[in-house]
Amino acid sequence: MIDVNYIIDLLSRIVAVPSPTGNTDEVLDLIKKEAARLLPEAGITRLKKGAVVVRVPGERDETLVLDAHVDTLGAMVKEVKADGRLAFTPIGGFLMTAVECENVEIHTEKGGTVTGTILSNSQSVHVYDDARKLERKAENMEIRPDIRTSSAEETKKAGIAVGDFISFDPRFRVTPEGFVKSRFLDDKASVAVLMGLMKAIADEKIVPPRTLLFYFNNTEEVGAGAANGLDHNCTEFIAVDMGAPGRGQESDEFTVSLCAKDSSGPYDLGLRRELTKLAREKKIPCKVDIYPHYGSDASAARRTRLDLRTIVLGPGVDASHAYERTHKDSLEATAALLYHYMKK
């Protein structure tokens, strides 16, 4: 069965590896190494667009795709300003209020890192008349690098340049009550869940009825979903991605969330009914929800010419794209539903 402690431990390791979209090699190397340790006989491939796929042969060639994405929100240096501070361009969709005063790392071309902090251009209430009123948007924000600098020349001399990637401090925490708090639970919590599923396959020496294709995508946060590397044996595609609790939503942080519809339209009704029926039979806590401001790797997969059924399910993650939170019960419920479904 599912080892939720393994999932949480691996999650702590994954979120510690910076991986904004476009700079995901290190975390994908970690995934490849861990997958090879768990399932040494599996076929592990790095696609040209960067995703890692792990193929677990089943009793037949018909293939169930289980997808999660390793890429996260982040930023890039857009300009080294005259005073030595940095203008930046966001990677992915987040509110500036969600990252204001966050610690960051600037990943330089030479392979080093420089720490810093995201601030508004008028951060101090003791100095700026508009500190409270300044609109928090990208052009009104900057990064204060932790170096001695008062000029663009001094900052550039420290190795910082336009195009350098910027990652945010994840601030990973597990509380005694079982809450998991961190940035990037979208979607590294789901990555850890899929790795937990691999561990169950290895521990129990499971030969699944269908071939399984674990797909770790690296471009979801910028809308380039898992549309390549699939073939005509793929008949179902489950994107394991966060549920988004909030006012007016059914999702919560303690169950597995099934997405009936998002901004790309309704997902496969028959597949959803099969999964909800299975959840009832196995007494797995499950909620069905609709996310109007949401897209997924499954959205991209069904835009292909492949004849496959698609759906999204995953752990409930509060405050998505900000400082997020889920609970171990939600991670376990998500993993349990996938565990029983892959054996059908």
Tab-separated table of N, CA, C and O in Angstrom, residues 18-24 74-77 91 104-109 112-114 143 161-167:
chain	number	residue	atom	x	y	z
A	18	PRO	N	15.430	24.110	-6.574
A	18	PRO	CA	14.788	25.140	-7.394
A	18	PRO	C	14.496	24.627	-8.797
A	18	PRO	O	15.340	23.984	-9.425
A	19	SER	N	13.281	24.911	-9.312
A	19	SER	CA	12.942	24.438	-10.661
A	19	SER	C	11.891	25.321	-11.326
A	19	SER	O	10.843	24.822	-11.769
A	20	PRO	N	12.131	26.634	-11.421
A	20	PRO	CA	11.200	27.444	-12.214
A	20	PRO	C	11.200	26.964	-13.656
A	20	PRO	O	12.207	26.453	-14.155
A	21	THR	N	10.062	27.100	-14.324
A	21	THR	CA	9.960	26.653	-15.707
A	21	THR	C	11.133	27.187	-16.527
A	21	THR	O	11.424	28.379	-16.504
A	22	GLY	N	11.805	26.271	-17.238
A	22	GLY	CA	12.964	26.644	-18.030
A	22	GLY	C	14.281	26.278	-17.385
A	22	GLY	O	15.329	26.303	-18.034
A	23	ASN	N	14.237	25.930	-16.096
A	23	ASN	CA	15.468	25.600	-15.363
A	23	ASN	C	15.176	24.424	-14.431
A	23	ASN	O	15.256	24.538	-13.208
A	24	THR	N	14.854	23.279	-15.036
A	24	THR	CA	14.346	22.137	-14.271
A	24	THR	C	15.266	20.919	-14.297
A	24	THR	O	14.890	19.858	-13.809
A	74	GLY	N	8.364	31.226	-10.788
A	74	GLY	CA	9.681	31.805	-10.551
A	74	GLY	C	9.788	33.121	-11.291
A	74	GLY	O	8.790	33.805	-11.540
A	75	ALA	N	11.001	33.491	-11.679
A	75	ALA	CA	11.214	34.760	-12.380
A	75	ALA	C	12.556	34.710	-13.091
A	75	ALA	O	13.319	33.753	-12.946
A	76	MET	N	12.815	35.751	-13.884
A	76	MET	CA	14.111	35.922	-14.527
A	76	MET	C	14.527	37.388	-14.401
A	76	MET	O	13.672	38.288	-14.329
A	77	VAL	N	15.820	37.616	-14.368
A	77	VAL	CA	16.332	38.984	-14.333
A	77	VAL	C	16.030	39.646	-15.673
A	77	VAL	O	16.413	39.144	-16.732
A	91	ILE	N	7.738	34.241	-14.124
A	91	ILE	CA	7.508	32.973	-14.817
A	91	ILE	C	6.286	32.337	-14.160
A	91	ILE	O	6.315	31.986	-12.978
A	104	VAL	N	14.858	35.058	-2.163
A	104	VAL	CA	15.043	34.407	-3.454
A	104	VAL	C	16.503	34.013	-3.634
A	104	VAL	O	17.385	34.453	-2.885
A	105	GLU	N	16.728	33.180	-4.642
A	105	GLU	CA	18.079	32.901	-5.121
A	105	GLU	C	18.155	33.280	-6.589
A	105	GLU	O	17.261	32.942	-7.370
A	106	ILE	N	19.219	33.975	-6.955
A	106	ILE	CA	19.488	34.320	-8.344
A	106	ILE	C	20.537	33.332	-8.841
A	106	ILE	O	21.630	33.238	-8.265
A	107	HIS	N	20.192	32.578	-9.883
A	107	HIS	CA	21.064	31.516	-10.380
A	107	HIS	C	21.861	32.066	-11.562
A	107	HIS	O	21.327	32.273	-12.653
A	108	THR	N	23.144	32.336	-11.335
A	108	THR	CA	23.955	33.028	-12.327
A	108	THR	C	24.437	32.080	-13.421
A	108	THR	O	24.462	30.858	-13.247
A	109	GLU	N	24.829	32.663	-14.525
A	109	GLU	CA	25.273	31.890	-15.679
A	109	GLU	C	26.502	31.054	-15.352
A	109	GLU	O	26.718	29.980	-15.922
A	112	GLY	N	26.857	29.854	-10.010
A	112	GLY	CA	26.726	30.232	-8.602
A	112	GLY	C	25.348	30.786	-8.302
A	112	GLY	O	24.499	30.923	-9.188
A	113	THR	N	25.101	31.077	-7.050
A	113	THR	CA	23.840	31.696	-6.649
A	113	THR	C	24.111	32.919	-5.792
A	113	THR	O	25.095	32.970	-5.047
A	114	VAL	N	23.236	33.897	-5.919
A	114	VAL	CA	23.261	35.097	-5.082
A	114	VAL	C	21.885	35.216	-4.449
A	114	VAL	O	20.868	35.127	-5.150
A	143	ILE	N	14.253	43.328	-7.105
A	143	ILE	CA	14.966	42.404	-6.227
A	143	ILE	C	16.201	43.100	-5.687
A	143	ILE	O	16.980	43.693	-6.447
A	161	ALA	N	23.318	38.733	-14.391
A	161	ALA	CA	23.073	39.238	-15.744
A	161	ALA	C	21.619	39.032	-16.131
A	161	ALA	O	20.900	38.210	-15.538
A	162	VAL	N	21.197	39.785	-17.120
A	162	VAL	CA	19.854	39.599	-17.682
A	162	VAL	C	19.705	38.156	-18.175
A	162	VAL	O	20.609	37.595	-18.800
A	163	GLY	N	18.566	37.539	-17.853
A	163	GLY	CA	18.311	36.154	-18.242
A	163	GLY	C	18.589	35.146	-17.147
A	163	GLY	O	18.230	33.972	-17.294
A	164	ASP	N	19.218	35.576	-16.043
A	164	ASP	CA	19.435	34.654	-14.927
A	164	ASP	C	18.089	34.265	-14.318
A	164	ASP	O	17.201	35.102	-14.148
A	165	PHE	N	17.970	32.996	-13.980
A	165	PHE	CA	16.739	32.511	-13.340
A	165	PHE	C	16.715	32.901	-11.867
A	165	PHE	O	17.765	33.013	-11.210
A	166	ILE	N	15.500	33.070	-11.364
A	166	ILE	CA	15.280	33.449	-9.967
A	166	ILE	C	14.295	32.459	-9.359
A	166	ILE	O	13.221	32.201	-9.934
A	167	SER	N	14.647	31.876	-8.227
A	167	SER	CA	13.756	30.952	-7.524
A	167	SER	C	13.401	31.514	-6.155
A	167	SER	O	14.166	32.278	-5.563
